[in-house]
Amino acid sequence: MNTISEKLDYINKEIKNTNVSLLGDFDTHLNNAKKIKYKFYSSNRNKLKSIDSKILLKHNFQAEILSLAELLEKKVVINKIISTKKIKIEKHQFAPELNKVTINKNTIDSPYVINIDESITTYQKLENHNSINLITFLSSKSISYLNNILIS
């Protein structure tokens, strides 16, 4: 693998061979992740010239695709939670680490969450540098946790 086209062919083959048999819409997210990575590597093909072929052989393209697919799935589930559930935030002015979020009737400890989907302003960051919104908080949770929130 010395030329750019050989390296790109190898990457495309590795991306194409990434398959997982799971229930639900994960295949949709997996295909979207593959398309995103195809575009990424095709548009950055000139950078492949400087990458050694040994490094490409060691790189785990399947793990890269699967993590992107999981991220895409999380984004969809979080958007469903935000758009379909009744959400309330209980904020503590002097102890933001005690903040709680109520989604329908379930209460979740959510330290430093101060907004649902609005971005955190500079002033809010100056007041407390740990401040985050609910979307960012939920992004750190597992997909099974998010699905449990969605179905409850």
PDB file of C-alpha atoms in Angstrom:
ATOM      1  CA  MET A   1       0.000   0.000   0.000  1.00  0.00           C
ATOM      2  CA  ASN A   2       2.071   2.857  -1.280  1.00  0.00           C
ATOM      3  CA  THR A   3      -0.353   4.950  -3.298  1.00  0.00           C
ATOM      4  CA  ILE A   4      -3.271   7.003  -2.052  1.00  0.00           C
ATOM      5  CA  SER A   5      -5.759   4.947  -4.045  1.00  0.00           C
ATOM      6  CA  GLU A   6      -4.506   1.676  -2.519  1.00  0.00           C
ATOM      7  CA  LYS A   7      -4.822   3.126   0.974  1.00  0.00           C
ATOM      8  CA  LEU A   8      -8.286   4.486   0.234  1.00  0.00           C
ATOM      9  CA  ASP A   9      -9.357   1.118  -1.209  1.00  0.00           C
ATOM     10  CA  TYR A  10      -8.157  -0.608   1.959  1.00  0.00           C
ATOM     11  CA  ILE A  11     -10.054   1.857   4.162  1.00  0.00           C
ATOM     12  CA  ASN A  12     -13.226   1.502   2.087  1.00  0.00           C
ATOM     13  CA  LYS A  13     -12.972  -2.303   2.301  1.00  0.00           C
ATOM     14  CA  GLU A  14     -12.582  -2.131   6.088  1.00  0.00           C
ATOM     15  CA  ILE A  15     -15.564   0.223   6.386  1.00  0.00           C
ATOM     16  CA  LYS A  16     -17.691  -1.981   4.130  1.00  0.00           C
ATOM     17  CA  ASN A  17     -16.861  -5.094   6.186  1.00  0.00           C
ATOM     18  CA  THR A  18     -18.190  -3.511   9.378  1.00  0.00           C
ATOM     19  CA  ASN A  19     -21.436  -5.307  10.169  1.00  0.00           C
ATOM     20  CA  VAL A  20     -23.322  -5.911  13.389  1.00  0.00           C
ATOM     21  CA  SER A  21     -26.578  -7.789  13.833  1.00  0.00           C
ATOM     22  CA  LEU A  22     -28.594  -5.899  16.424  1.00  0.00           C
ATOM     23  CA  LEU A  23     -32.279  -5.239  16.891  1.00  0.00           C
ATOM     24  CA  GLY A  24     -33.882  -1.875  16.249  1.00  0.00           C
ATOM     25  CA  ASP A  25     -32.681   0.953  14.075  1.00  0.00           C
ATOM     26  CA  PHE A  26     -28.966   0.390  14.636  1.00  0.00           C
ATOM     27  CA  ASP A  27     -28.488  -0.717  11.006  1.00  0.00           C
ATOM     28  CA  THR A  28     -29.721   2.692   9.885  1.00  0.00           C
ATOM     29  CA  HIS A  29     -27.232   4.441  12.158  1.00  0.00           C
ATOM     30  CA  LEU A  30     -24.475   2.056  11.083  1.00  0.00           C
ATOM     31  CA  ASN A  31     -25.115   2.825   7.401  1.00  0.00           C
ATOM     32  CA  ASN A  32     -25.145   6.565   8.130  1.00  0.00           C
ATOM     33  CA  ALA A  33     -21.852   6.230   9.994  1.00  0.00           C
ATOM     34  CA  LYS A  34     -20.344   4.349   7.050  1.00  0.00           C
ATOM     35  CA  LYS A  35     -21.451   7.091   4.642  1.00  0.00           C
ATOM     36  CA  ILE A  36     -19.976   9.790   6.885  1.00  0.00           C
ATOM     37  CA  LYS A  37     -16.642   7.968   7.085  1.00  0.00           C
ATOM     38  CA  TYR A  38     -16.587   7.287   3.314  1.00  0.00           C
ATOM     39  CA  LYS A  39     -17.008  11.010   2.706  1.00  0.00           C
ATOM     40  CA  PHE A  40     -14.446  11.919   5.368  1.00  0.00           C
ATOM     41  CA  TYR A  41     -11.694   9.691   4.023  1.00  0.00           C
ATOM     42  CA  SER A  42     -12.476  10.541   0.400  1.00  0.00           C
ATOM     43  CA  SER A  43     -12.339  14.282   1.047  1.00  0.00           C
ATOM     44  CA  ASN A  44      -9.085  13.923   3.020  1.00  0.00           C
ATOM     45  CA  ARG A  45      -7.398  11.577   0.588  1.00  0.00           C
ATOM     46  CA  ASN A  46      -4.336  13.840   0.193  1.00  0.00           C
ATOM     47  CA  LYS A  47      -3.533  13.406   3.890  1.00  0.00           C
ATOM     48  CA  LEU A  48      -3.303   9.644   3.347  1.00  0.00           C
ATOM     49  CA  LYS A  49      -0.069  10.167   1.436  1.00  0.00           C
ATOM     50  CA  SER A  50       1.771  11.064   4.630  1.00  0.00           C
ATOM     51  CA  ILE A  51       0.326   8.170   6.674  1.00  0.00           C
ATOM     52  CA  ASP A  52       2.396   5.001   6.811  1.00  0.00           C
ATOM     53  CA  SER A  53       0.626   1.833   5.676  1.00  0.00           C
ATOM     54  CA  LYS A  54       1.592   0.059   8.930  1.00  0.00           C
ATOM     55  CA  ILE A  55      -0.435   2.595  10.875  1.00  0.00           C
ATOM     56  CA  LEU A  56      -3.441   2.033   8.611  1.00  0.00           C
ATOM     57  CA  LEU A  57      -3.176  -1.727   9.119  1.00  0.00           C
ATOM     58  CA  LYS A  58      -3.149  -1.290  12.911  1.00  0.00           C
ATOM     59  CA  HIS A  59      -6.077   1.148  12.995  1.00  0.00           C
ATOM     60  CA  ASN A  60      -9.423  -0.345  14.011  1.00  0.00           C
ATOM     61  CA  PHE A  61     -11.863   1.092  11.463  1.00  0.00           C
ATOM     62  CA  GLN A  62     -14.703  -1.105  12.712  1.00  0.00           C
ATOM     63  CA  ALA A  63     -14.470   0.368  16.211  1.00  0.00           C
ATOM     64  CA  GLU A  64     -14.434   3.852  14.703  1.00  0.00           C
ATOM     65  CA  ILE A  65     -17.601   3.133  12.687  1.00  0.00           C
ATOM     66  CA  LEU A  66     -19.396   1.488  15.620  1.00  0.00           C
ATOM     67  CA  SER A  67     -18.641   4.358  18.003  1.00  0.00           C
ATOM     68  CA  LEU A  68     -19.907   6.865  15.438  1.00  0.00           C
ATOM     69  CA  ALA A  69     -23.060   4.793  14.890  1.00  0.00           C
ATOM     70  CA  GLU A  70     -23.665   4.680  18.648  1.00  0.00           C
ATOM     71  CA  LEU A  71     -23.205   8.438  18.842  1.00  0.00           C
ATOM     72  CA  LEU A  72     -25.739   8.928  16.033  1.00  0.00           C
ATOM     73  CA  GLU A  73     -28.192   6.614  17.797  1.00  0.00           C
ATOM     74  CA  LYS A  74     -27.755   8.500  21.080  1.00  0.00           C
ATOM     75  CA  LYS A  75     -28.452  11.778  19.310  1.00  0.00           C
ATOM     76  CA  VAL A  76     -31.734  10.443  17.895  1.00  0.00           C
ATOM     77  CA  VAL A  77     -32.868   9.012  21.243  1.00  0.00           C
ATOM     78  CA  ILE A  78     -31.967  12.208  23.123  1.00  0.00           C
ATOM     79  CA  ASN A  79     -33.919  14.293  20.604  1.00  0.00           C
ATOM     80  CA  LYS A  80     -36.925  11.986  21.086  1.00  0.00           C
ATOM     81  CA  ILE A  81     -36.665  12.392  24.867  1.00  0.00           C
ATOM     82  CA  ILE A  82     -36.432  16.179  24.617  1.00  0.00           C
ATOM     83  CA  SER A  83     -39.312  16.474  22.151  1.00  0.00           C
ATOM     84  CA  THR A  84     -41.768  13.954  23.631  1.00  0.00           C
ATOM     85  CA  LYS A  85     -41.280  14.042  27.399  1.00  0.00           C
ATOM     86  CA  LYS A  86     -42.311  16.598  30.003  1.00  0.00           C
ATOM     87  CA  ILE A  87     -39.057  17.868  31.502  1.00  0.00           C
ATOM     88  CA  LYS A  88     -38.530  20.007  34.607  1.00  0.00           C
ATOM     89  CA  ILE A  89     -35.236  21.176  36.062  1.00  0.00           C
ATOM     90  CA  GLU A  90     -34.819  21.737  39.792  1.00  0.00           C
ATOM     91  CA  LYS A  91     -31.886  24.154  40.163  1.00  0.00           C
ATOM     92  CA  HIS A  92     -30.034  24.943  43.370  1.00  0.00           C
ATOM     93  CA  GLN A  93     -28.530  28.406  43.252  1.00  0.00           C
ATOM     94  CA  PHE A  94     -25.716  27.790  45.725  1.00  0.00           C
ATOM     95  CA  ALA A  95     -25.263  24.041  45.218  1.00  0.00           C
ATOM     96  CA  PRO A  96     -25.596  23.248  41.494  1.00  0.00           C
ATOM     97  CA  GLU A  97     -24.168  19.760  42.080  1.00  0.00           C
ATOM     98  CA  LEU A  98     -27.550  18.940  43.685  1.00  0.00           C
ATOM     99  CA  ASN A  99     -29.590  19.831  40.590  1.00  0.00           C
ATOM    100  CA  LYS A 100     -32.230  17.330  39.530  1.00  0.00           C
ATOM    101  CA  VAL A 101     -34.141  16.747  36.323  1.00  0.00           C
ATOM    102  CA  THR A 102     -37.645  15.300  36.289  1.00  0.00           C
ATOM    103  CA  ILE A 103     -38.567  13.532  33.065  1.00  0.00           C
ATOM    104  CA  ASN A 104     -42.279  12.699  33.223  1.00  0.00           C
ATOM    105  CA  LYS A 105     -42.409  11.270  36.770  1.00  0.00           C
ATOM    106  CA  ASN A 106     -38.837  10.013  37.069  1.00  0.00           C
ATOM    107  CA  THR A 107     -36.311  12.179  38.884  1.00  0.00           C
ATOM    108  CA  ILE A 108     -32.650  11.956  37.922  1.00  0.00           C
ATOM    109  CA  ASP A 109     -29.715  13.451  39.797  1.00  0.00           C
ATOM    110  CA  SER A 110     -28.139  15.736  37.234  1.00  0.00           C
ATOM    111  CA  PRO A 111     -25.370  17.840  38.697  1.00  0.00           C
ATOM    112  CA  TYR A 112     -24.670  21.178  37.029  1.00  0.00           C
ATOM    113  CA  VAL A 113     -27.519  20.870  34.485  1.00  0.00           C
ATOM    114  CA  ILE A 114     -29.063  24.321  34.107  1.00  0.00           C
ATOM    115  CA  ASN A 115     -30.832  24.222  30.697  1.00  0.00           C
ATOM    116  CA  ILE A 116     -32.690  21.644  28.666  1.00  0.00           C
ATOM    117  CA  ASP A 117     -31.498  22.286  25.136  1.00  0.00           C
ATOM    118  CA  GLU A 118     -30.192  25.848  25.074  1.00  0.00           C
ATOM    119  CA  SER A 119     -26.454  26.325  24.877  1.00  0.00           C
ATOM    120  CA  ILE A 120     -24.673  27.570  27.980  1.00  0.00           C
ATOM    121  CA  THR A 121     -23.804  31.272  27.795  1.00  0.00           C
ATOM    122  CA  THR A 122     -20.438  32.741  28.692  1.00  0.00           C
ATOM    123  CA  TYR A 123     -21.977  34.418  31.732  1.00  0.00           C
ATOM    124  CA  GLN A 124     -23.325  31.081  32.981  1.00  0.00           C
ATOM    125  CA  LYS A 125     -19.906  29.505  32.450  1.00  0.00           C
ATOM    126  CA  LEU A 126     -18.340  32.348  34.472  1.00  0.00           C
ATOM    127  CA  GLU A 127     -20.803  31.753  37.304  1.00  0.00           C
ATOM    128  CA  ASN A 128     -20.023  28.047  37.326  1.00  0.00           C
ATOM    129  CA  HIS A 129     -17.526  26.521  34.918  1.00  0.00           C
ATOM    130  CA  ASN A 130     -19.160  23.064  35.288  1.00  0.00           C
ATOM    131  CA  SER A 131     -22.545  24.181  33.917  1.00  0.00           C
ATOM    132  CA  ILE A 132     -23.977  21.974  31.164  1.00  0.00           C
ATOM    133  CA  ASN A 133     -27.284  21.500  29.400  1.00  0.00           C
ATOM    134  CA  LEU A 134     -29.433  18.373  29.557  1.00  0.00           C
ATOM    135  CA  ILE A 135     -28.418  17.193  26.076  1.00  0.00           C
ATOM    136  CA  THR A 136     -24.746  17.178  27.055  1.00  0.00           C
ATOM    137  CA  PHE A 137     -25.552  15.413  30.312  1.00  0.00           C
ATOM    138  CA  LEU A 138     -27.576  12.694  28.567  1.00  0.00           C
ATOM    139  CA  SER A 139     -24.861  12.239  25.933  1.00  0.00           C
ATOM    140  CA  SER A 140     -22.583  10.812  28.610  1.00  0.00           C
ATOM    141  CA  LYS A 141     -25.128   8.102  29.480  1.00  0.00           C
ATOM    142  CA  SER A 142     -25.383   4.683  27.855  1.00  0.00           C
ATOM    143  CA  ILE A 143     -27.873   3.954  25.089  1.00  0.00           C
ATOM    144  CA  SER A 144     -29.740   1.455  27.280  1.00  0.00           C
ATOM    145  CA  TYR A 145     -30.144   4.091  29.999  1.00  0.00           C
ATOM    146  CA  LEU A 146     -31.518   6.533  27.432  1.00  0.00           C
ATOM    147  CA  ASN A 147     -33.926   3.933  26.036  1.00  0.00           C
ATOM    148  CA  ASN A 148     -35.190   3.247  29.568  1.00  0.00           C
ATOM    149  CA  ILE A 149     -35.909   6.960  29.963  1.00  0.00           C
ATOM    150  CA  LEU A 150     -37.663   6.992  26.606  1.00  0.00           C
ATOM    151  CA  ILE A 151     -39.989   4.085  27.354  1.00  0.00           C
ATOM    152  CA  SER A 152     -40.860   5.138  30.904  1.00  0.00           C
TER     153      SER A 152
END
